[in-house]
PDB file of C-alpha atoms in Angstrom:
ATOM      1  CA  MET C   1      12.125  41.444 -20.837  1.00 52.00           C
ATOM      2  CA  LEU C   2       8.333  42.024 -19.548  1.00 48.00           C
ATOM      3  CA  THR C   3       7.136  39.177 -21.761  1.00 56.00           C
ATOM      4  CA  THR C   4      10.077  36.837 -20.880  1.00 59.00           C
ATOM      5  CA  ASN C   5       9.096  37.443 -16.887  1.00 57.00           C
ATOM      6  CA  LYS C   6       5.805  36.672 -17.643  1.00 56.00           C
ATOM      7  CA  SER C   7       6.778  33.143 -19.486  1.00 62.00           C
ATOM      8  CA  ILE C   8       9.245  32.496 -16.432  1.00 63.00           C
ATOM      9  CA  SER C   9       6.258  32.825 -14.089  1.00 61.00           C
ATOM     10  CA  GLY C  10       3.696  31.055 -16.173  1.00 59.00           C
ATOM     11  CA  TYR C  11       6.030  27.969 -16.242  1.00 63.00           C
ATOM     12  CA  LEU C  12       6.987  28.416 -12.517  1.00 66.00           C
ATOM     13  CA  MET C  13       2.763  28.081 -11.519  1.00 69.00           C
ATOM     14  CA  PHE C  14       2.532  25.383 -14.153  1.00 65.00           C
ATOM     15  CA  TYR C  15       5.390  23.350 -12.274  1.00 76.00           C
ATOM     16  CA  LYS C  16       3.887  24.379  -9.006  1.00 81.00           C
ATOM     17  CA  THR C  17       0.591  23.328  -9.870  1.00 80.00           C
ATOM     18  CA  LEU C  18       1.530  19.921 -11.542  1.00 86.00           C
ATOM     19  CA  ASN C  19       3.641  19.224  -8.501  1.00 89.00           C
ATOM     20  CA  GLU C  20       0.634  19.797  -6.303  1.00 90.00           C
ATOM     21  CA  PHE C  21      -1.443  17.227  -8.517  1.00 92.00           C
ATOM     22  CA  LEU C  22       1.332  14.607  -8.321  1.00 92.00           C
ATOM     23  CA  ARG C  23       1.087  14.771  -4.769  1.00 92.00           C
ATOM     24  CA  LEU C  24      -2.365  14.439  -4.393  1.00 93.00           C
ATOM     25  CA  MET C  25      -1.806  10.976  -6.452  1.00 94.00           C
ATOM     26  CA  ARG C  26       0.514  10.165  -3.597  1.00 92.00           C
ATOM     27  CA  LEU C  27       3.081   8.541  -6.577  1.00 92.00           C
ATOM     28  CA  LYS C  28       5.313   7.152  -3.232  1.00 89.00           C
ATOM     29  CA  HIS C  29       1.959   5.017  -2.506  1.00 91.00           C
ATOM     30  CA  TRP C  30       2.672   3.087  -5.839  1.00 94.00           C
ATOM     31  CA  ALA C  31       5.013   1.152  -4.033  1.00 91.00           C
ATOM     32  CA  LYS C  32       2.401  -0.787  -2.579  1.00 92.00           C
ATOM     33  CA  ASN C  33       1.385  -2.052  -5.734  1.00 95.00           C
ATOM     34  CA  LEU C  34       4.567  -4.003  -6.147  1.00 94.00           C
ATOM     35  CA  PHE C  35       2.559  -6.593  -4.674  1.00 95.00           C
ATOM     36  CA  ILE C  36       1.374  -7.481  -8.037  1.00 96.00           C
ATOM     37  CA  PHE C  37       4.803  -8.868  -8.882  1.00 96.00           C
ATOM     38  CA  LEU C  38       5.100 -11.009  -5.971  1.00 93.00           C
ATOM     39  CA  PRO C  39       3.478 -14.169  -7.797  1.00 93.00           C
ATOM     40  CA  LEU C  40       6.070 -13.773 -10.574  1.00 93.00           C
ATOM     41  CA  PHE C  41       8.642 -13.315  -7.591  1.00 90.00           C
ATOM     42  CA  PHE C  42       8.179 -16.338  -5.880  1.00 87.00           C
ATOM     43  CA  ALA C  43       7.017 -18.394  -8.703  1.00 87.00           C
ATOM     44  CA  GLY C  44      10.504 -17.717 -10.266  1.00 85.00           C
ATOM     45  CA  LYS C  45       9.363 -16.084 -13.272  1.00 90.00           C
ATOM     46  CA  MET C  46      10.867 -12.722 -13.306  1.00 88.00           C
ATOM     47  CA  MET C  47      12.833 -13.479 -16.433  1.00 88.00           C
ATOM     48  CA  GLU C  48      10.183 -14.227 -18.680  1.00 93.00           C
ATOM     49  CA  LEU C  49       9.656 -10.719 -20.371  1.00 94.00           C
ATOM     50  CA  ASP C  50       5.953 -11.523 -21.511  1.00 94.00           C
ATOM     51  CA  LEU C  51       4.813 -12.212 -18.068  1.00 95.00           C
ATOM     52  CA  VAL C  52       6.498  -9.059 -16.336  1.00 95.00           C
ATOM     53  CA  ILE C  53       5.155  -6.743 -19.375  1.00 95.00           C
ATOM     54  CA  ASN C  54       1.735  -8.430 -18.331  1.00 94.00           C
ATOM     55  CA  ALA C  55       2.300  -7.357 -14.791  1.00 96.00           C
ATOM     56  CA  PHE C  56       3.509  -4.149 -15.612  1.00 96.00           C
ATOM     57  CA  ILE C  57       0.548  -2.931 -17.549  1.00 96.00           C
ATOM     58  CA  VAL C  58      -1.811  -3.898 -14.483  1.00 96.00           C
ATOM     59  CA  PHE C  59       1.000  -2.277 -12.149  1.00 97.00           C
ATOM     60  CA  VAL C  60      -0.015   0.737 -14.200  1.00 96.00           C
ATOM     61  CA  SER C  61      -3.475   0.401 -14.228  1.00 96.00           C
ATOM     62  CA  PHE C  62      -3.693  -0.517 -10.541  1.00 97.00           C
ATOM     63  CA  SER C  63      -1.503   2.409  -9.853  1.00 97.00           C
ATOM     64  CA  PHE C  64      -4.061   5.061 -11.515  1.00 97.00           C
ATOM     65  CA  ALA C  65      -7.160   3.427  -9.654  1.00 97.00           C
ATOM     66  CA  ALA C  66      -5.369   3.694  -6.262  1.00 96.00           C
ATOM     67  CA  SER C  67      -4.553   7.120  -6.800  1.00 96.00           C
ATOM     68  CA  ALA C  68      -7.949   7.965  -8.134  1.00 96.00           C
ATOM     69  CA  VAL C  69      -9.360   6.409  -4.472  1.00 95.00           C
ATOM     70  CA  TYR C  70      -6.582   8.308  -2.347  1.00 95.00           C
ATOM     71  CA  ILE C  71      -7.820  11.521  -3.877  1.00 95.00           C
ATOM     72  CA  LEU C  72     -11.719  10.432  -3.366  1.00 94.00           C
ATOM     73  CA  ASN C  73     -10.674  10.242  -0.124  1.00 92.00           C
ATOM     74  CA  ASP C  74      -8.789  13.348   0.398  1.00 92.00           C
ATOM     75  CA  TRP C  75     -11.727  14.730  -0.887  1.00 92.00           C
ATOM     76  CA  CYS C  76     -14.140  13.484   1.803  1.00 90.00           C
ATOM     77  CA  ASP C  77     -11.490  14.284   4.762  1.00 86.00           C
ATOM     78  CA  VAL C  78     -10.636  17.525   3.506  1.00 88.00           C
ATOM     79  CA  GLU C  79     -11.761  19.100   7.194  1.00 83.00           C
ATOM     80  CA  ARG C  80     -10.485  16.076   9.030  1.00 82.00           C
ATOM     81  CA  ASP C  81      -7.039  16.215   7.636  1.00 81.00           C
ATOM     82  CA  ARG C  82      -6.696  20.187   8.079  1.00 83.00           C
ATOM     83  CA  ALA C  83      -6.958  19.098  12.056  1.00 78.00           C
ATOM     84  CA  HIS C  84      -4.316  16.577  11.665  1.00 75.00           C
ATOM     85  CA  PRO C  85      -0.408  17.817  12.304  1.00 75.00           C
ATOM     86  CA  THR C  86       0.808  16.237   9.220  1.00 77.00           C
ATOM     87  CA  LYS C  87      -2.180  15.697   6.976  1.00 80.00           C
ATOM     88  CA  LYS C  88      -2.877  19.168   6.810  1.00 84.00           C
ATOM     89  CA  ASP C  89      -0.400  19.996   4.586  1.00 86.00           C
ATOM     90  CA  ARG C  90      -2.020  17.829   1.843  1.00 88.00           C
ATOM     91  CA  PRO C  91      -2.506  19.726  -1.313  1.00 90.00           C
ATOM     92  CA  LEU C  92      -6.380  19.581  -0.801  1.00 89.00           C
ATOM     93  CA  ALA C  93      -6.423  20.275   2.723  1.00 87.00           C
ATOM     94  CA  ALA C  94      -3.988  22.893   2.367  1.00 86.00           C
ATOM     95  CA  GLY C  95      -5.577  24.682  -0.553  1.00 86.00           C
ATOM     96  CA  LYS C  96      -3.155  24.266  -3.153  1.00 89.00           C
ATOM     97  CA  VAL C  97      -5.485  22.189  -5.467  1.00 88.00           C
ATOM     98  CA  LYS C  98      -9.261  23.148  -5.824  1.00 90.00           C
ATOM     99  CA  PRO C  99     -11.817  20.497  -4.798  1.00 90.00           C
ATOM    100  CA  TRP C 100     -13.493  20.432  -8.510  1.00 92.00           C
ATOM    101  CA  GLN C 101      -9.911  20.090  -9.860  1.00 92.00           C
ATOM    102  CA  ALA C 102      -9.373  17.211  -7.775  1.00 93.00           C
ATOM    103  CA  LEU C 103     -12.470  15.386  -8.997  1.00 93.00           C
ATOM    104  CA  ILE C 104     -11.707  15.847 -12.574  1.00 94.00           C
ATOM    105  CA  LEU C 105      -8.522  14.408 -12.009  1.00 95.00           C
ATOM    106  CA  GLY C 106      -9.738  11.318 -10.073  1.00 95.00           C
ATOM    107  CA  LEU C 107     -11.960  10.952 -12.967  1.00 96.00           C
ATOM    108  CA  ILE C 108      -9.315  10.923 -15.220  1.00 96.00           C
ATOM    109  CA  LEU C 109      -7.283   8.728 -13.732  1.00 97.00           C
ATOM    110  CA  ILE C 110     -10.247   6.071 -13.240  1.00 97.00           C
ATOM    111  CA  PHE C 111     -10.981   6.562 -17.067  1.00 97.00           C
ATOM    112  CA  VAL C 112      -7.255   5.844 -17.874  1.00 97.00           C
ATOM    113  CA  ALA C 113      -7.129   3.003 -15.329  1.00 97.00           C
ATOM    114  CA  PHE C 114     -10.156   1.083 -16.850  1.00 96.00           C
ATOM    115  CA  THR C 115      -8.863   1.966 -20.162  1.00 95.00           C
ATOM    116  CA  ILE C 116      -5.695  -0.224 -19.830  1.00 95.00           C
ATOM    117  CA  SER C 117      -7.105  -2.954 -18.619  1.00 93.00           C
ATOM    118  CA  ILE C 118     -10.027  -3.336 -20.903  1.00 92.00           C
ATOM    119  CA  PHE C 119      -8.084  -2.349 -24.252  1.00 91.00           C
ATOM    120  CA  ILE C 120      -4.497  -2.900 -23.632  1.00 90.00           C
ATOM    121  CA  LEU C 121      -4.681  -5.931 -21.108  1.00 85.00           C
ATOM    122  CA  ASP C 122      -7.740  -7.640 -22.434  1.00 79.00           C
ATOM    123  CA  GLU C 123      -8.090  -9.918 -19.491  1.00 88.00           C
ATOM    124  CA  PRO C 124     -11.913  -9.536 -17.901  1.00 92.00           C
ATOM    125  CA  TRP C 125     -10.951 -11.120 -14.602  1.00 95.00           C
ATOM    126  CA  ALA C 126      -8.044  -8.299 -13.819  1.00 95.00           C
ATOM    127  CA  THR C 127     -10.923  -5.615 -14.936  1.00 95.00           C
ATOM    128  CA  ILE C 128     -13.310  -7.275 -12.784  1.00 96.00           C
ATOM    129  CA  ILE C 129     -11.057  -7.095  -9.721  1.00 96.00           C
ATOM    130  CA  LEU C 130      -9.980  -3.855 -10.253  1.00 96.00           C
ATOM    131  CA  GLY C 131     -13.659  -2.842 -10.404  1.00 97.00           C
ATOM    132  CA  TYR C 132     -13.954  -4.284  -7.494  1.00 97.00           C
ATOM    133  CA  TYR C 133     -11.145  -2.564  -5.746  1.00 97.00           C
ATOM    134  CA  VAL C 134     -12.745   0.776  -6.930  1.00 96.00           C
ATOM    135  CA  ALA C 135     -16.023   0.169  -5.787  1.00 96.00           C
ATOM    136  CA  GLN C 136     -14.825  -1.408  -2.311  1.00 96.00           C
ATOM    137  CA  ASN C 137     -12.590   1.390  -1.752  1.00 95.00           C
ATOM    138  CA  ILE C 138     -15.591   3.846  -2.658  1.00 95.00           C
ATOM    139  CA  LEU C 139     -17.625   2.117   0.018  1.00 95.00           C
ATOM    140  CA  TYR C 140     -14.897   2.363   2.509  1.00 94.00           C
ATOM    141  CA  THR C 141     -14.484   6.121   1.901  1.00 92.00           C
ATOM    142  CA  PHE C 142     -18.365   6.610   2.279  1.00 91.00           C
ATOM    143  CA  LYS C 143     -19.144   4.431   5.270  1.00 90.00           C
ATOM    144  CA  LEU C 144     -16.726   1.443   5.856  1.00 90.00           C
ATOM    145  CA  LYS C 145     -13.764   3.239   7.396  1.00 89.00           C
ATOM    146  CA  HIS C 146     -16.082   4.384   9.985  1.00 88.00           C
ATOM    147  CA  TYR C 147     -16.423   0.569  11.528  1.00 91.00           C
ATOM    148  CA  ALA C 148     -13.367  -0.284  13.798  1.00 90.00           C
ATOM    149  CA  ILE C 149     -11.812  -3.533  12.645  1.00 93.00           C
ATOM    150  CA  VAL C 150     -13.740  -3.345   9.224  1.00 94.00           C
ATOM    151  CA  ASP C 151     -11.894  -0.433   8.283  1.00 93.00           C
ATOM    152  CA  VAL C 152      -8.516  -2.127   8.884  1.00 94.00           C
ATOM    153  CA  THR C 153     -10.166  -5.257   6.873  1.00 96.00           C
ATOM    154  CA  ILE C 154     -10.867  -3.318   4.022  1.00 95.00           C
ATOM    155  CA  ILE C 155      -7.395  -2.276   3.610  1.00 94.00           C
ATOM    156  CA  ALA C 156      -5.963  -5.833   4.191  1.00 96.00           C
ATOM    157  CA  ILE C 157      -8.228  -7.060   1.435  1.00 96.00           C
ATOM    158  CA  GLY C 158      -7.066  -4.761  -0.918  1.00 96.00           C
ATOM    159  CA  PHE C 159      -3.664  -6.069  -0.775  1.00 96.00           C
ATOM    160  CA  VAL C 160      -4.605  -9.501  -1.231  1.00 97.00           C
ATOM    161  CA  LEU C 161      -6.518  -8.253  -4.494  1.00 97.00           C
ATOM    162  CA  ARG C 162      -3.168  -6.923  -5.641  1.00 97.00           C
ATOM    163  CA  ILE C 163      -1.527 -10.336  -5.387  1.00 96.00           C
ATOM    164  CA  ILE C 164      -4.501 -11.945  -6.917  1.00 96.00           C
ATOM    165  CA  ILE C 165      -4.481  -9.849  -9.878  1.00 97.00           C
ATOM    166  CA  GLY C 166      -1.029 -10.238 -10.149  1.00 96.00           C
ATOM    167  CA  GLY C 167      -1.603 -13.742 -10.179  1.00 96.00           C
ATOM    168  CA  ILE C 168      -4.562 -13.982 -12.762  1.00 95.00           C
ATOM    169  CA  VAL C 169      -2.309 -11.818 -15.483  1.00 95.00           C
ATOM    170  CA  THR C 170       0.426 -13.853 -15.367  1.00 95.00           C
ATOM    171  CA  ASP C 171      -1.193 -17.223 -15.279  1.00 93.00           C
ATOM    172  CA  ILE C 172       0.291 -18.406 -11.968  1.00 93.00           C
ATOM    173  CA  GLU C 173      -1.659 -20.162  -9.202  1.00 90.00           C
ATOM    174  CA  LEU C 174      -1.424 -18.864  -5.852  1.00 90.00           C
ATOM    175  CA  SER C 175      -0.442 -20.948  -2.877  1.00 86.00           C
ATOM    176  CA  GLN C 176      -2.695 -20.226   0.248  1.00 89.00           C
ATOM    177  CA  TRP C 177       0.387 -19.285   2.227  1.00 88.00           C
ATOM    178  CA  ILE C 178       1.130 -16.188  -0.002  1.00 89.00           C
ATOM    179  CA  ILE C 179      -2.794 -15.009   0.424  1.00 93.00           C
ATOM    180  CA  ILE C 180      -2.699 -15.516   4.171  1.00 93.00           C
ATOM    181  CA  LEU C 181       0.675 -13.805   4.975  1.00 93.00           C
ATOM    182  CA  THR C 182      -0.260 -10.897   2.789  1.00 94.00           C
ATOM    183  CA  PHE C 183      -3.677 -10.588   4.673  1.00 96.00           C
ATOM    184  CA  LEU C 184      -1.790 -10.961   7.953  1.00 95.00           C
ATOM    185  CA  LEU C 185       1.154  -8.258   7.165  1.00 94.00           C
ATOM    186  CA  SER C 186      -1.361  -5.968   5.682  1.00 95.00           C
ATOM    187  CA  LEU C 187      -3.714  -5.988   8.593  1.00 95.00           C
ATOM    188  CA  PHE C 188      -0.539  -5.563  10.776  1.00 95.00           C
ATOM    189  CA  LEU C 189       0.326  -2.162   8.821  1.00 92.00           C
ATOM    190  CA  ALA C 190      -3.065  -1.169   8.844  1.00 92.00           C
ATOM    191  CA  LEU C 191      -3.284  -1.429  12.603  1.00 93.00           C
ATOM    192  CA  SER C 192      -0.136   0.610  13.128  1.00 90.00           C
ATOM    193  CA  LYS C 193      -1.974   3.442  11.198  1.00 87.00           C
ATOM    194  CA  ARG C 194      -4.830   3.421  13.421  1.00 88.00           C
ATOM    195  CA  ARG C 195      -2.030   3.414  16.227  1.00 88.00           C
ATOM    196  CA  ASP C 196      -1.211   6.904  14.843  1.00 83.00           C
ATOM    197  CA  ASP C 197      -4.461   8.340  14.834  1.00 80.00           C
ATOM    198  CA  ILE C 198      -4.962   7.366  18.634  1.00 83.00           C
ATOM    199  CA  VAL C 199      -1.496   9.031  19.748  1.00 80.00           C
ATOM    200  CA  VAL C 200      -3.177  12.170  17.523  1.00 74.00           C
ATOM    201  CA  LEU C 201      -5.985  11.996  19.538  1.00 71.00           C
ATOM    202  CA  MET C 202      -4.325  11.658  22.902  1.00 74.00           C
ATOM    203  CA  ASN C 203      -2.146  14.319  22.225  1.00 72.00           C
ATOM    204  CA  THR C 204      -4.802  17.203  20.425  1.00 70.00           C
ATOM    205  CA  ASN C 205      -8.279  15.648  21.775  1.00 66.00           C
ATOM    206  CA  LYS C 206      -9.308  15.941  18.224  1.00 63.00           C
ATOM    207  CA  LYS C 207     -11.109  12.654  16.683  1.00 59.00           C
ATOM    208  CA  LEU C 208      -9.758  12.333  13.128  1.00 60.00           C
ATOM    209  CA  ARG C 209     -12.051   9.185  12.581  1.00 65.00           C
ATOM    210  CA  LYS C 210     -15.501   7.824  13.700  1.00 69.00           C
ATOM    211  CA  SER C 211     -14.040   4.371  14.075  1.00 70.00           C
ATOM    212  CA  LEU C 212     -11.260   5.383  16.641  1.00 76.00           C
ATOM    213  CA  ASP C 213     -14.717   4.984  18.907  1.00 79.00           C
ATOM    214  CA  GLY C 214     -13.906   1.081  18.634  1.00 85.00           C
ATOM    215  CA  TYR C 215     -10.052   1.572  19.587  1.00 88.00           C
ATOM    216  CA  SER C 216      -7.529   2.656  22.131  1.00 88.00           C
ATOM    217  CA  LEU C 217      -3.958   2.120  22.777  1.00 88.00           C
ATOM    218  CA  LYS C 218      -4.112  -0.853  24.531  1.00 91.00           C
ATOM    219  CA  PHE C 219      -6.460  -2.822  22.266  1.00 93.00           C
ATOM    220  CA  ILE C 220      -4.047  -1.825  19.158  1.00 92.00           C
ATOM    221  CA  ASP C 221      -0.708  -2.480  20.721  1.00 92.00           C
ATOM    222  CA  THR C 222      -2.576  -6.023  21.711  1.00 94.00           C
ATOM    223  CA  SER C 223      -3.684  -6.289  18.580  1.00 94.00           C
ATOM    224  CA  MET C 224      -0.363  -5.429  16.636  1.00 94.00           C
ATOM    225  CA  SER C 225       1.268  -7.960  18.943  1.00 93.00           C
ATOM    226  CA  ILE C 226      -1.071 -10.678  18.624  1.00 95.00           C
ATOM    227  CA  SER C 227      -0.935 -10.252  14.729  1.00 94.00           C
ATOM    228  CA  ALA C 228       3.090 -10.151  14.794  1.00 95.00           C
ATOM    229  CA  VAL C 229       3.570 -13.301  16.477  1.00 95.00           C
ATOM    230  CA  ILE C 230       0.864 -14.893  14.200  1.00 95.00           C
ATOM    231  CA  ILE C 231       2.727 -13.551  10.990  1.00 95.00           C
ATOM    232  CA  VAL C 232       6.074 -14.842  12.419  1.00 95.00           C
ATOM    233  CA  LEU C 233       4.655 -18.223  13.021  1.00 94.00           C
ATOM    234  CA  ALA C 234       2.816 -18.644  10.101  1.00 93.00           C
ATOM    235  CA  TYR C 235       5.937 -17.554   7.860  1.00 94.00           C
ATOM    236  CA  LEU C 236       7.736 -20.200   9.785  1.00 94.00           C
ATOM    237  CA  MET C 237       5.022 -22.732   8.900  1.00 92.00           C
ATOM    238  CA  TYR C 238       5.100 -21.907   5.572  1.00 90.00           C
ATOM    239  CA  THR C 239       9.184 -22.278   5.133  1.00 91.00           C
ATOM    240  CA  LEU C 240       8.956 -25.699   6.703  1.00 91.00           C
ATOM    241  CA  SER C 241       6.113 -27.236   4.499  1.00 89.00           C
ATOM    242  CA  PRO C 242       7.005 -29.765   2.394  1.00 90.00           C
ATOM    243  CA  GLU C 243       5.667 -28.003  -0.814  1.00 86.00           C
ATOM    244  CA  ILE C 244       7.759 -24.866  -0.236  1.00 88.00           C
ATOM    245  CA  VAL C 245      11.013 -27.078   0.517  1.00 90.00           C
ATOM    246  CA  ALA C 246      10.663 -28.636  -2.375  1.00 89.00           C
ATOM    247  CA  ARG C 247      10.340 -25.402  -4.244  1.00 85.00           C
ATOM    248  CA  TYR C 248      13.183 -23.259  -2.941  1.00 87.00           C
ATOM    249  CA  GLY C 249      15.430 -25.965  -1.160  1.00 87.00           C
ATOM    250  CA  GLU C 250      15.709 -26.760   2.944  1.00 88.00           C
ATOM    251  CA  TYR C 251      17.375 -23.710   3.344  1.00 90.00           C
ATOM    252  CA  ILE C 252      14.587 -21.417   3.039  1.00 92.00           C
ATOM    253  CA  TYR C 253      13.894 -21.003   6.533  1.00 92.00           C
ATOM    254  CA  VAL C 254      16.799 -19.018   6.785  1.00 93.00           C
ATOM    255  CA  THR C 255      14.547 -16.066   5.543  1.00 95.00           C
ATOM    256  CA  THR C 256      12.769 -16.231   8.942  1.00 95.00           C
ATOM    257  CA  PHE C 257      15.687 -14.515  10.380  1.00 95.00           C
ATOM    258  CA  PHE C 258      14.295 -11.122   8.139  1.00 96.00           C
ATOM    259  CA  VAL C 259      10.870 -11.465   8.964  1.00 95.00           C
ATOM    260  CA  PHE C 260      11.414 -11.677  12.488  1.00 95.00           C
ATOM    261  CA  ILE C 261      13.859  -8.871  12.720  1.00 96.00           C
ATOM    262  CA  GLY C 262      11.434  -6.651  10.147  1.00 95.00           C
ATOM    263  CA  ILE C 263       8.668  -7.146  12.727  1.00 95.00           C
ATOM    264  CA  LEU C 264      10.502  -6.386  15.532  1.00 94.00           C
ATOM    265  CA  GLN C 265      11.946  -3.121  13.976  1.00 93.00           C
ATOM    266  CA  TYR C 266       8.369  -2.079  12.679  1.00 93.00           C
ATOM    267  CA  LEU C 267       7.142  -2.609  16.587  1.00 92.00           C
ATOM    268  CA  LYS C 268       9.995  -0.301  17.986  1.00 92.00           C
ATOM    269  CA  LEU C 269       9.261   2.199  15.283  1.00 89.00           C
ATOM    270  CA  THR C 270       5.524   2.420  16.418  1.00 88.00           C
ATOM    271  CA  GLN C 271       5.147   1.537  19.909  1.00 87.00           C
ATOM    272  CA  VAL C 272       8.722   2.929  21.132  1.00 86.00           C
ATOM    273  CA  MET C 273       9.512   5.809  18.502  1.00 80.00           C
ATOM    274  CA  GLU C 274       5.847   6.329  17.991  1.00 74.00           C
ATOM    275  CA  ASN C 275       6.437   6.752  14.658  1.00 72.00           C
ATOM    276  CA  SER C 276       3.473   4.960  12.802  1.00 65.00           C
ATOM    277  CA  SER C 277       1.593   7.573  10.344  1.00 63.00           C
ATOM    278  CA  SER C 278       2.560   5.694   7.266  1.00 72.00           C
ATOM    279  CA  PRO C 279       4.125   2.733   6.584  1.00 77.00           C
ATOM    280  CA  THR C 280       5.484   4.013   2.889  1.00 77.00           C
ATOM    281  CA  LYS C 281       7.287   6.823   4.732  1.00 78.00           C
ATOM    282  CA  LEU C 282       8.787   4.326   6.953  1.00 79.00           C
ATOM    283  CA  LEU C 283      10.126   2.203   4.328  1.00 79.00           C
ATOM    284  CA  PHE C 284      11.395   5.068   2.377  1.00 78.00           C
ATOM    285  CA  LYS C 285      12.860   6.649   5.600  1.00 83.00           C
ATOM    286  CA  ASN C 286      14.258   3.817   7.638  1.00 86.00           C
ATOM    287  CA  LEU C 287      17.580   2.130   6.271  1.00 90.00           C
ATOM    288  CA  PHE C 288      17.541  -0.447   8.574  1.00 93.00           C
ATOM    289  CA  LEU C 289      13.939  -1.704   7.389  1.00 92.00           C
ATOM    290  CA  GLN C 290      15.197  -0.976   3.842  1.00 92.00           C
ATOM    291  CA  LEU C 291      18.297  -3.397   4.573  1.00 95.00           C
ATOM    292  CA  ILE C 292      16.316  -5.851   5.834  1.00 95.00           C
ATOM    293  CA  ILE C 293      14.110  -5.992   3.037  1.00 93.00           C
ATOM    294  CA  LEU C 294      16.991  -6.454   0.905  1.00 94.00           C
ATOM    295  CA  GLY C 295      18.182  -9.152   2.831  1.00 95.00           C
ATOM    296  CA  TRP C 296      15.018 -11.178   2.418  1.00 94.00           C
ATOM    297  CA  ILE C 297      14.400 -10.469  -1.327  1.00 92.00           C
ATOM    298  CA  GLY C 298      18.588 -11.480  -1.606  1.00 93.00           C
ATOM    299  CA  CYS C 299      17.810 -14.208  -0.140  1.00 93.00           C
ATOM    300  CA  TYR C 300      14.985 -15.383  -2.253  1.00 90.00           C
ATOM    301  CA  ILE C 301      16.743 -14.289  -5.432  1.00 89.00           C
ATOM    302  CA  ILE C 302      19.724 -16.734  -4.374  1.00 90.00           C
ATOM    303  CA  LEU C 303      17.555 -19.684  -3.187  1.00 88.00           C
ATOM    304  CA  ILE C 304      15.454 -19.424  -6.719  1.00 83.00           C
ATOM    305  CA  TYR C 305      17.747 -18.318  -9.289  1.00 78.00           C
ATOM    306  CA  PHE C 306      21.253 -19.797  -8.291  1.00 79.00           C
ATOM    307  CA  LEU C 307      20.514 -22.770  -6.539  1.00 71.00           C
TER     308      LEU C 307
END
């Protein structure tokens, strides 16, 4: 009986440790890497299995690399995270994962990411972009995130790299519209995260980032409002452009409704409800946002695959 109890205790400890490692990898944030599939989706080639497999392989590779970046960021920010009302519960900040364990896990993830990219995907440019993403985020973690505007720009570029690598592995030429709109939307979401840091600073008088010296609540709210207007206008121009009308039909402009309402909902959540800590969490928790995105995707599915 004693041996059985020890075995059960050992399994529980293993499960808890594994769970903390998975939390450290931020698996929910892998949803961001779905941007890799956007070139396939907009080109109407989601039914071509070989292209979907290529996109999935790079999705897995990019996700492992992104998790390694998150681990490095948490490792560097452990003291700041302990002062944050929600980030203090992260595995490293809470002391549930030791720093050396986190670094080893990060190195393993980087090794696996590049192994997949080099030997399974066998697409040199994809590996180069993956390497650039990792290098950029290492610079971001140690230096660039301390500079206002530069920090949110780096985050937005990361999303652009996702769609570029998605286009490369599926051999789909990207239009200027998808690149511009991806950058603008990502910048908008990054600004909302900085807004949360400003709110925490105002409530606790604890500055969690050096870059906050270059931000204020008024500046971020104004920047988000300007970004929101530009996003909606750019998207409307996209739906009315001859190239896009020829590809999807004259009713593509209907999708602008979902974009406009989605932006308004997000502004309400961040500036009225004061809930802007993580766009990923908002996506998983806010039913209205989920319905808007599903409606937008549904419109494209009908226009691309059925009309």
